[in-house]
Coordinates of C-alpha atoms in Angstrom, one line a residue:
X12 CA 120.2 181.5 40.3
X13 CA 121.0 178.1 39.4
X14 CA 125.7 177.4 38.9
X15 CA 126.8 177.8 35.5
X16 CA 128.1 174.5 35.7
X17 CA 125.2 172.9 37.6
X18 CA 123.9 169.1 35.7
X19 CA 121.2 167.1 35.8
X20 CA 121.3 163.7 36.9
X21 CA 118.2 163.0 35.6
X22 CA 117.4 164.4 32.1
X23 CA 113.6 165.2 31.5
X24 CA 111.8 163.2 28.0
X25 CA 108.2 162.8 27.2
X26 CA 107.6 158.8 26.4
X27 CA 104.9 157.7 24.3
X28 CA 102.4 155.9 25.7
X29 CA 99.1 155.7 23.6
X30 CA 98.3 152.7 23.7
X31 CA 101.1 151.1 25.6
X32 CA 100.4 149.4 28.9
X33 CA 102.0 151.0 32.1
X34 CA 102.3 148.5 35.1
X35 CA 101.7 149.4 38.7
X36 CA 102.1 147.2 41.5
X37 CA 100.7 148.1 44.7
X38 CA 97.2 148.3 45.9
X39 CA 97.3 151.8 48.5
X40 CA 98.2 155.4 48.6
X41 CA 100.9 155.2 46.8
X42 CA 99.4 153.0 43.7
X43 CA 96.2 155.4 44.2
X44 CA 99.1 158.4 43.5
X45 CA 100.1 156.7 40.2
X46 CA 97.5 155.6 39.1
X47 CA 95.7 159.3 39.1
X48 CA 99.3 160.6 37.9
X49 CA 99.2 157.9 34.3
X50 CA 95.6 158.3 34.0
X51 CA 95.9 161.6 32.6
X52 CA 97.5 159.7 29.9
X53 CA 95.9 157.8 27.3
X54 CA 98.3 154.6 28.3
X55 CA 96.4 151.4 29.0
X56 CA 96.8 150.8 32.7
X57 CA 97.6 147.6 34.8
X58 CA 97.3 147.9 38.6
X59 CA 98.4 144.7 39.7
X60 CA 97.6 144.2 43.3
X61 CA 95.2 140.9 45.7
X62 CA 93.6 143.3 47.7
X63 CA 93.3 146.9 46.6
X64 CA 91.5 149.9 49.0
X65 CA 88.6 151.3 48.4
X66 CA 89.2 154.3 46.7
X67 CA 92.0 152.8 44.5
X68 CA 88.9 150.1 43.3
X69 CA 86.6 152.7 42.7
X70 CA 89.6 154.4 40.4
X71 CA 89.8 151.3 38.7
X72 CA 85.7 151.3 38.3
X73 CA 85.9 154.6 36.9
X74 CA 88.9 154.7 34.8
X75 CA 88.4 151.7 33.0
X76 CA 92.2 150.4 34.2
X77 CA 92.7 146.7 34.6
X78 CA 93.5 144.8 37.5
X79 CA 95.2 141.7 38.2
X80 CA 93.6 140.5 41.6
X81 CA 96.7 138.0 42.5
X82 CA 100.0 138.0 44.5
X83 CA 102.1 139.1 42.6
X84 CA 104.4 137.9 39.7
X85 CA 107.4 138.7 37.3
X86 CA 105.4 137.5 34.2
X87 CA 102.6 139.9 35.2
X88 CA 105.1 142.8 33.9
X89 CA 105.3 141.8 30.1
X90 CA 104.5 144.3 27.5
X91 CA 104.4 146.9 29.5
X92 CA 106.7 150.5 29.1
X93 CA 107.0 151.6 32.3
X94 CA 106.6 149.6 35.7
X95 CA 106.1 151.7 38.8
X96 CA 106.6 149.9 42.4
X97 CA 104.3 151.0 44.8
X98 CA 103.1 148.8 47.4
X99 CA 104.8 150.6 50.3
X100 CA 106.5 147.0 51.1
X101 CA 110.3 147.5 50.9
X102 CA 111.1 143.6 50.4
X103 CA 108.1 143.2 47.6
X104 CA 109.2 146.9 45.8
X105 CA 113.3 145.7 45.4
X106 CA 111.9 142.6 44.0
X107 CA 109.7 144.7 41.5
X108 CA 112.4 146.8 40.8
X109 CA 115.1 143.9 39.9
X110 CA 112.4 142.0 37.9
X111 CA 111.2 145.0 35.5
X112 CA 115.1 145.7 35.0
X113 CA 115.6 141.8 34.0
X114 CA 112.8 142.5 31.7
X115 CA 114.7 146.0 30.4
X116 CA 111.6 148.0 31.5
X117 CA 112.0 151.4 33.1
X118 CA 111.4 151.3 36.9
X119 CA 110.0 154.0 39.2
X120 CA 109.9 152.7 42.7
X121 CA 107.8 155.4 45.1
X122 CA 110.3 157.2 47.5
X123 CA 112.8 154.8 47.1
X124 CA 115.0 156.9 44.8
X125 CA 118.2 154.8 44.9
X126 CA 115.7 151.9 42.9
X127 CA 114.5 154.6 40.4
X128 CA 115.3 154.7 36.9
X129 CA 113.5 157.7 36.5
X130 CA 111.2 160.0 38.8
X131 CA 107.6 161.0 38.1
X132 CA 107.3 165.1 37.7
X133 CA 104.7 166.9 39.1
X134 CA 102.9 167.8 35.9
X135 CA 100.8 170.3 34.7
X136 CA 98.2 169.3 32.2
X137 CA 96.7 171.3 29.4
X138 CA 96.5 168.4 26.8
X139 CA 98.6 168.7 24.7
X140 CA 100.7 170.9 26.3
X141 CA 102.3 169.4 29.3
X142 CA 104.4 171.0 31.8
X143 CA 106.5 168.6 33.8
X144 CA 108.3 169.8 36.9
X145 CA 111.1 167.2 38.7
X146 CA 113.7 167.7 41.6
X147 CA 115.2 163.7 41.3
X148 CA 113.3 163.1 43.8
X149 CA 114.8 165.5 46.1
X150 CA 112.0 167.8 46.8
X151 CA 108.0 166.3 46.0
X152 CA 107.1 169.2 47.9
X153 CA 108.9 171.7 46.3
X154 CA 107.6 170.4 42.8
X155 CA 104.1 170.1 43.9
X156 CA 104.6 174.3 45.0
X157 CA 106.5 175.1 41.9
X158 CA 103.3 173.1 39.7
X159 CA 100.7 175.0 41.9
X160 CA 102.3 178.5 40.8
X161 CA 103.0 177.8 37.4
X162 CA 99.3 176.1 37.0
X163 CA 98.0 179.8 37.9
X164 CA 99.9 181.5 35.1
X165 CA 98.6 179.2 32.1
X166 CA 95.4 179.7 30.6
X167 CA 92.9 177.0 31.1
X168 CA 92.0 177.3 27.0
X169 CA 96.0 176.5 26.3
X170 CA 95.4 172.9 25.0
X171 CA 92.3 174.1 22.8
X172 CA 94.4 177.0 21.2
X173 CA 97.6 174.0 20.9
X174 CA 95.4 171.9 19.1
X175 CA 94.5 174.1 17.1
X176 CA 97.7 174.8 16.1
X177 CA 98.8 171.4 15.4
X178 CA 95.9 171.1 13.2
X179 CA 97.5 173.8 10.7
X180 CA 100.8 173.1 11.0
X181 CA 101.3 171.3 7.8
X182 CA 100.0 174.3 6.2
X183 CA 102.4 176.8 7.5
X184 CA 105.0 174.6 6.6
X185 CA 103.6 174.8 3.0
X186 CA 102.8 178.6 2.6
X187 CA 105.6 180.4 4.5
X188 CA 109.4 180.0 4.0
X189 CA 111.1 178.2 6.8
X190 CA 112.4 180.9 9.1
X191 CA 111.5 184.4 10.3
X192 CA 108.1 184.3 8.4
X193 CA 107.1 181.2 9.8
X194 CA 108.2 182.0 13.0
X195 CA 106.3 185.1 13.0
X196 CA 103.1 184.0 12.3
X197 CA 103.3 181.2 15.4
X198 CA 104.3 184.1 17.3
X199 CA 101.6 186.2 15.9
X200 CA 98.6 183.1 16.8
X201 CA 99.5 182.7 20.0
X202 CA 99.5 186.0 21.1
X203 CA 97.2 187.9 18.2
X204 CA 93.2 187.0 16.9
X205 CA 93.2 183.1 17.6
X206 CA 94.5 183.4 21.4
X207 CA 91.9 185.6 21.9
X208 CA 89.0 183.6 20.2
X209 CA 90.3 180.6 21.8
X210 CA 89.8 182.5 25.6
X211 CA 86.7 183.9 24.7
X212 CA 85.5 179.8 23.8
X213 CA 84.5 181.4 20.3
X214 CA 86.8 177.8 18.2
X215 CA 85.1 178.7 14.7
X216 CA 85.9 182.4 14.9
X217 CA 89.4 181.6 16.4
X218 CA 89.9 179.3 13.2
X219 CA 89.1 181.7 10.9
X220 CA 91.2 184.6 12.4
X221 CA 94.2 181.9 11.9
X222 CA 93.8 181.4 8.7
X223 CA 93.3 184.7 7.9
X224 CA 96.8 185.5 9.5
X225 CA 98.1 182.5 7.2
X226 CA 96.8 183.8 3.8
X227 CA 98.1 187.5 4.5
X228 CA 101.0 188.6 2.5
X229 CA 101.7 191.3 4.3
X230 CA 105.7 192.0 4.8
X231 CA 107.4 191.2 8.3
X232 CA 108.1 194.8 9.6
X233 CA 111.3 194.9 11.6
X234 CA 111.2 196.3 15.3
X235 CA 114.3 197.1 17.3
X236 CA 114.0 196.9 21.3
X237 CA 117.0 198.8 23.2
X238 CA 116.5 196.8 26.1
X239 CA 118.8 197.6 29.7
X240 CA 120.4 194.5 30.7
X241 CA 120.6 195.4 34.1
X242 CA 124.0 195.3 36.3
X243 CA 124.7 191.6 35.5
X244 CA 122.8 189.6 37.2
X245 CA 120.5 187.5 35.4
X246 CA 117.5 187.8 38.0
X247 CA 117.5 191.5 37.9
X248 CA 116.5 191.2 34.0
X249 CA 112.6 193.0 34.1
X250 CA 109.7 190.7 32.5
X251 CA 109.6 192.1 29.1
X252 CA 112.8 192.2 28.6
X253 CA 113.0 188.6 29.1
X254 CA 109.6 188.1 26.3
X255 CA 111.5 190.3 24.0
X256 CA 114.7 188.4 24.5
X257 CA 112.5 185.5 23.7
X258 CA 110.7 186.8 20.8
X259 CA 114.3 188.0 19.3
X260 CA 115.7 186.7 15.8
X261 CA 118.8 188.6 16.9
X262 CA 120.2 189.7 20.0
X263 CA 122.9 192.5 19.3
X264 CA 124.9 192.6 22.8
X265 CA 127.9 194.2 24.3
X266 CA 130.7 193.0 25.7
X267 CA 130.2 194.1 29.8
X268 CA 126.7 191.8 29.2
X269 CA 127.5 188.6 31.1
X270 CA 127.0 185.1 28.5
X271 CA 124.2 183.9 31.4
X272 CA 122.2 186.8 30.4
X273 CA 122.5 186.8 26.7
X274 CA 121.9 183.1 27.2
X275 CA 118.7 183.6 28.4
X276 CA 117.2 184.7 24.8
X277 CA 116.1 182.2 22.1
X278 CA 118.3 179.0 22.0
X279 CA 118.3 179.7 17.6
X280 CA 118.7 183.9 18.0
X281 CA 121.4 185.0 16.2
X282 CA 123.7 186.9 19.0
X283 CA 126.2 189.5 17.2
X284 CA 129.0 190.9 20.1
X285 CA 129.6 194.4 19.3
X286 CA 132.1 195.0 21.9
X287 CA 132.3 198.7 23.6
X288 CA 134.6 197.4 26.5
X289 CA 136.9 200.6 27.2
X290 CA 140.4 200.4 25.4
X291 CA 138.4 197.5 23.0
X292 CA 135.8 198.2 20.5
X293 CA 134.9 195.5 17.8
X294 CA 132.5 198.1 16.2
X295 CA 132.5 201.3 16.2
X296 CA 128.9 203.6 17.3
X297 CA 128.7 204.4 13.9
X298 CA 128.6 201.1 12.8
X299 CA 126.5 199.3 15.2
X300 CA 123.9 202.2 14.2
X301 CA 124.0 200.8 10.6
X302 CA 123.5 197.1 11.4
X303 CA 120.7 198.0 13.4
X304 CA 119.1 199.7 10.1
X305 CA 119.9 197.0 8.2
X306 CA 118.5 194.2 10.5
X307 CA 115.4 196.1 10.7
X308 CA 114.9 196.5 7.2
X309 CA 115.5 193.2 7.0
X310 CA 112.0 193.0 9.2
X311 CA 114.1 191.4 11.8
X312 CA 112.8 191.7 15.5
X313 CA 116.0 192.7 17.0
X314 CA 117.2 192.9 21.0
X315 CA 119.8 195.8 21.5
X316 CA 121.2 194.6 24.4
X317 CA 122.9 196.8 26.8
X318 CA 124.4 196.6 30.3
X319 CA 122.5 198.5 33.1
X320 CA 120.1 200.8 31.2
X321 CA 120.0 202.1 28.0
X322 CA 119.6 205.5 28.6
X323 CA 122.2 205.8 31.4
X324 CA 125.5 206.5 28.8
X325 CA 124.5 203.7 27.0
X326 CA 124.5 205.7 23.6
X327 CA 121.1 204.7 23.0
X328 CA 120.3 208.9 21.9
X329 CA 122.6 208.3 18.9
X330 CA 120.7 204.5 18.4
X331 CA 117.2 205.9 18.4
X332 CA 118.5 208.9 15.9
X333 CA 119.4 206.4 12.9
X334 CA 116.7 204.4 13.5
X335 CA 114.3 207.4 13.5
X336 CA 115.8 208.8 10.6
X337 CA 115.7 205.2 8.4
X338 CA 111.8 205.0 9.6
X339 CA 112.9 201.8 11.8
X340 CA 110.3 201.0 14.8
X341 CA 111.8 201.0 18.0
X342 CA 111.3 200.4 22.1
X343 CA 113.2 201.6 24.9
X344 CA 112.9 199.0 28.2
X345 CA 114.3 200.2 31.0
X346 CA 117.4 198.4 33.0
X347 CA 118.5 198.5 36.4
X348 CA 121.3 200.5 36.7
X349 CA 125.1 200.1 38.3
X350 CA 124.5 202.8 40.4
X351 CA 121.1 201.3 41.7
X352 CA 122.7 197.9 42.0
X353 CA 126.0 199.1 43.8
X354 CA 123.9 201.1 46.5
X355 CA 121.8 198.0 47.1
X356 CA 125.2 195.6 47.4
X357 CA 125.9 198.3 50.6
X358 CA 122.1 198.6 51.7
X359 CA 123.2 202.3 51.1
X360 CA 120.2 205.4 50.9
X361 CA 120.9 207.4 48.0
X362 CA 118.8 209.7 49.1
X363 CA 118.7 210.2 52.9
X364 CA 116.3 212.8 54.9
X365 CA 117.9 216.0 56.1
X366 CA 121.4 214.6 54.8
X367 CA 120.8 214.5 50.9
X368 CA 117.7 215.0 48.4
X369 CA 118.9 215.1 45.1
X370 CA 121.4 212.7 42.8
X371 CA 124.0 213.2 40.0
X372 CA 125.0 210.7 37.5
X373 CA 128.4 210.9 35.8
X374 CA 131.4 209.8 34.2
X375 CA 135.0 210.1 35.8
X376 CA 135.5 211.7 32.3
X377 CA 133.0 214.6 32.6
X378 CA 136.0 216.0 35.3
X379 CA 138.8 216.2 32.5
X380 CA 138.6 219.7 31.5
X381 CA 139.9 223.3 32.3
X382 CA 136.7 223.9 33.8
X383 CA 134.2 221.6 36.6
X384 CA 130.7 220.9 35.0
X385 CA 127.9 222.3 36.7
X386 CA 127.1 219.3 38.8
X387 CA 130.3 219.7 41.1
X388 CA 128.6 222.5 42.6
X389 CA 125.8 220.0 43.5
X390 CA 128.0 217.3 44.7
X391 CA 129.7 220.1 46.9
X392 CA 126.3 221.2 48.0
X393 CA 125.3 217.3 49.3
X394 CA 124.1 215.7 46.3
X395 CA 125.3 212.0 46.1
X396 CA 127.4 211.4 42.9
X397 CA 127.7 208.4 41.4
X398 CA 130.4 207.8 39.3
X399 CA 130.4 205.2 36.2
X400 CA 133.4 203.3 35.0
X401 CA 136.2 205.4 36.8
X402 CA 138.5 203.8 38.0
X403 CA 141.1 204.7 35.8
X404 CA 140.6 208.7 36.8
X405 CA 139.9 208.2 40.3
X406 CA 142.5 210.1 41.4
X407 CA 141.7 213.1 39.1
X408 CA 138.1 212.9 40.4
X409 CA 139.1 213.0 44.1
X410 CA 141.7 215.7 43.6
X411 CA 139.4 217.9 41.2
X412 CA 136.2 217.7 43.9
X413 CA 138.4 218.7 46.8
X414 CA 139.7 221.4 45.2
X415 CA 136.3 222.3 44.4
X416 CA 135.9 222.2 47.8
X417 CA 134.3 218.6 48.6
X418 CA 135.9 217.5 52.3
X419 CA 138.1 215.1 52.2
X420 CA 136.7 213.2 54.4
X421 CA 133.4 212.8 52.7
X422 CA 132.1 208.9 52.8
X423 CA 133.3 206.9 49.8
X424 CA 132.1 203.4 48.3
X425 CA 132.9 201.3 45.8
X426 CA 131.5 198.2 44.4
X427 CA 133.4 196.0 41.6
X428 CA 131.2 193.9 39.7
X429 CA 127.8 195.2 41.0
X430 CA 125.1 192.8 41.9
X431 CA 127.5 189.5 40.9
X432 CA 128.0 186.9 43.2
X433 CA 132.0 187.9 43.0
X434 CA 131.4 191.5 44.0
X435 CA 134.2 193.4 46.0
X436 CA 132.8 196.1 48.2
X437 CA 135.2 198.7 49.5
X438 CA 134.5 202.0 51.4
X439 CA 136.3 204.9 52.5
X440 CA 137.3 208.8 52.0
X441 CA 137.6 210.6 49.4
X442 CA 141.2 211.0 49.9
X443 CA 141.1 207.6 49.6
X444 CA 139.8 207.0 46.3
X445 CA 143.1 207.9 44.0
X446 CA 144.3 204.1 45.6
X447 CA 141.7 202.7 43.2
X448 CA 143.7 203.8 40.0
X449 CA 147.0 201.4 41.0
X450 CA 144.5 198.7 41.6
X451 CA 145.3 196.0 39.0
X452 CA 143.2 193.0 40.2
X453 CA 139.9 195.3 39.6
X454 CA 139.5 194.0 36.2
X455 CA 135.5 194.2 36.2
X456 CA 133.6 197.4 35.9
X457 CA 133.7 199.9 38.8
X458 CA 130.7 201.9 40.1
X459 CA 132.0 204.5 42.7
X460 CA 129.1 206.7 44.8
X461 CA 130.5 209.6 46.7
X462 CA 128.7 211.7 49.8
X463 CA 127.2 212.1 53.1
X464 CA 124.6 209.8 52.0
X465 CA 126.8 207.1 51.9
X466 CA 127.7 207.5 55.9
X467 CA 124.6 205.2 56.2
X468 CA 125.5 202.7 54.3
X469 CA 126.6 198.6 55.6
X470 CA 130.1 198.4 55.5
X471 CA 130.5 195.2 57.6
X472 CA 131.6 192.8 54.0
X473 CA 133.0 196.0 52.8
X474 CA 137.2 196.7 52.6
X475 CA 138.7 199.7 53.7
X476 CA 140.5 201.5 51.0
X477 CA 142.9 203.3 53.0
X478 CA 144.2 200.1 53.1
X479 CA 145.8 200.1 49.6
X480 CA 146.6 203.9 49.8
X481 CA 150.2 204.6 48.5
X482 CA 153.0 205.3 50.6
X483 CA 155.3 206.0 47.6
X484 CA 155.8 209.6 47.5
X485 CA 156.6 209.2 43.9
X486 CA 152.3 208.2 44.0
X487 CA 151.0 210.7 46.0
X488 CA 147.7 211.0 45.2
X489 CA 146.2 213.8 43.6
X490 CA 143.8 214.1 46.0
X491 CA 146.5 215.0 48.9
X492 CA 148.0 217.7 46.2
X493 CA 144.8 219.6 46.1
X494 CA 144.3 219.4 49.2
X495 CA 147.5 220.8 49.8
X496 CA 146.8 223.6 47.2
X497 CA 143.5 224.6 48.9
X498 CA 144.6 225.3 52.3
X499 CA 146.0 228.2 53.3

């Protein structure tokens, strides 16, 4: 994923150039390249060259581009709004360079980048939709992959179904409010009736189904999406969520979902933070289950945004309830969760053959209690257990299991901040795992996986945690005392 604080040195624009006469000196390869590049404009080219190849004259024949057959000259730049330098002679391309810049035209001089006042994308063309793809000159290769790819994904009606769209644009802006409406219906045509006319090649009926969207004065209906937002890292996000986070007029996130993430919804969503960090809540469930109602009602299409997955104590049961009961549409999208994430930052089998065939998902909490809940007896029986956000009751997990009767010595590991590029991995015992509790610089949430299974896992950029075990008596973990207590 591209750094956080990663800039451009070259900032990508779309110039006008209808009309306007684009200069390129050279009369090769490398003018041929240009020249095929502009002429997907509607610019007025200029190839100025004394003795041009073959193939760049019969471009010229069949283009309907000019060409100034002499050496070359300063003077021969004027009026134009762009020059490119492209005669593969170093000498003649500086002095094309330095003359356009005299002149205060743009200059693009071909692979020499440190002449370049900007750098020709590799484009993909679906008039008028353009996609432009650049690397500052850093990678032509690269961009010419990254255009192939993209070039696969988009329609080849795109530009008819664009056009179309520009043609009623004026009369959007003149029957629906500026807003959710409005964005709603664009939504709606490129992705309802007109998309699909356009693909079928059926224009008239593709018109008609547009307007027909327009005239309808049928209410926005508001949809809520509970979407899982995965462990953190933005490239584990799944493809719809992404759409929905697109298609959102609100993104309602909480506080363990990393800014990149949230970041990678609309630019002009409205995000609402709703906290549920433990020991700081800036809503309580209750109330983030009535703004939910109230944004759908308001026909809002709304992201729920929660870390991991939704349904994996994310409180989404209690979500879906009050938006059942208020008659709110809803959509659960699944999310990669911590545990998933944490196992994959230690290559570690969950499940293993002949070691461990069944899983257990809980909460350090779920141990606090008179009595074990019913999944100890798995865990003891060689179910893996992963354990969300416990840091803080590590010790009462360890000492409650073992005196359950989990070994001590069963394999341990723990991953802070899972699937981030600043994860910690550590590994150990379960006598080890009360050190986690004194562990102040673990400020990031903590996914712990206890078993056999975990014997396999890669603990070469793992830390031990016996090495932080407590040799205060006044700490002795709780794991030792029930150990203690157990043995005869």
């Amino acid at each position: 994923m591209p750094q956080a604080n990663a800039k451009l040195n070259a900032f990508p624009v779309f110039v006008r150039v209808e009309g306007e006469a684009v200069a390129i000196v050279g009369g090769g390869e490398e003018a041929l390249a240009k020249a095929r590049l502009i002429g997907q404009s509607s610019a007025v080219l200029r190839i100025i060259t004394e003795n041009a190849e073959p193939e760049l004259l019969a471009f010229i024949a069949q283009s309907g581009a000019s060409q100034v057959a002499a050496a070359y000259d300063a003077s021969q730049l004027d009026g134009a709004v762009m020059v490119f330098a492209a005669s593969g002679d170093e000498t003649l391309d500086r002095r094309v360079a330095a003359d356009a810049r005299k002149l205060g035209i743009p200059v693009n001089a071909v692979d020499r980048p440190e002449l370049c006042d900007f750098f020709t994308p590799a484009l993909v063309n679906r008039a008028p939709v353009a996609i432009a793809i650049g690397t500052e000159g850093a990678g032509p290769v690269l961009a010419q992959m990254l255009r192939g790819r993209i070039d696969q994904m988009l329609s080849p009606s795109l530009g008819s179904l664009a056009t179309l769209a520009a043609s009623l644009r004026g009369a959007a802006e003149t029957l629906l409010p500026k807003g959710n409406a409005r964005r709603r219906f664009w939504s709606s045509f490129f992705q309802g009736a007109p998309a699909h006319a356009v693909e079928a090649g059926q224009l008239s009926r593709a018109h008609d189904a547009a307007v027909d969207l327009l005239l309808s004065n049928a209410p926005a209906s508001g949809h809520i999406s509970l979407v899982g937002a995965g462990p953190g890292a933005e490239d584990l996000l799944t493809l719809r969520a992404h759409r929905l986070l697109m298609e959102a007029d609100v993104i309602v996130h909480d506080a363990l979902v990393p800014e990149a993430v949230v970041a990678m919804g609309r630019r002009d969503a409205e995000r609402l933070g709703v906290g549920k960090r433990k020991g700081c809540h800036t809503k309580s469930q209750a109330e983030i289950n009535a703004l939910l109602v109230e944004l759908g009602r308001q026909g809002k299409r709304v992201v729920r945004l929660k870390s991991g997955d939704p349904l994996v104590f994310g409180r989404a049961g209690e979500e879906m309830a009050a938006l059942r009961d208020a008659g709110i549409a809803y959509e659960v999208v699944p999310g990669v969760t911590a545990a998933f994430a944490a196992a994959a930052d230690f290559e570690l089998p969950l499940t293993l053959r002949g070691v461990s065939s069944s899983m257990v998902f809980t909460t350090g909490h779920d141990l606090k209690g008179n009595s074990l809940p019913d999944w100890a007896k798995l865990a003891i029986s060689g179910a893996t257990v992963a354990v969300y956000m416990g840091r803080s009751v590590a010790a009462e997990v360890a000492g409650r299991l073992i005196e359950a009767g989990l070994s001590p010595d069963t394999a341990v590991a723990v991953v802070e901040n899972a699937s981030l590029a600043n994860r910690r991995r550590f590994h150990g015992t379960l006598a080890d795992l009360p050190s986690l509790e004194a562990r102040g610089d673990l400020s990031g949430p903590v996914m712990t996986i206890i078993g056999d299974a975990v014997a396999g896992a890669n603990f070469e950029r793992s830390e031990p945690l016996a090495a932080h075990r407590h040799e205060d008596l006044g700490h002795e973990s709780a794991a030792t005392a029930a150990t203690e207590r157990v043995q005869p």
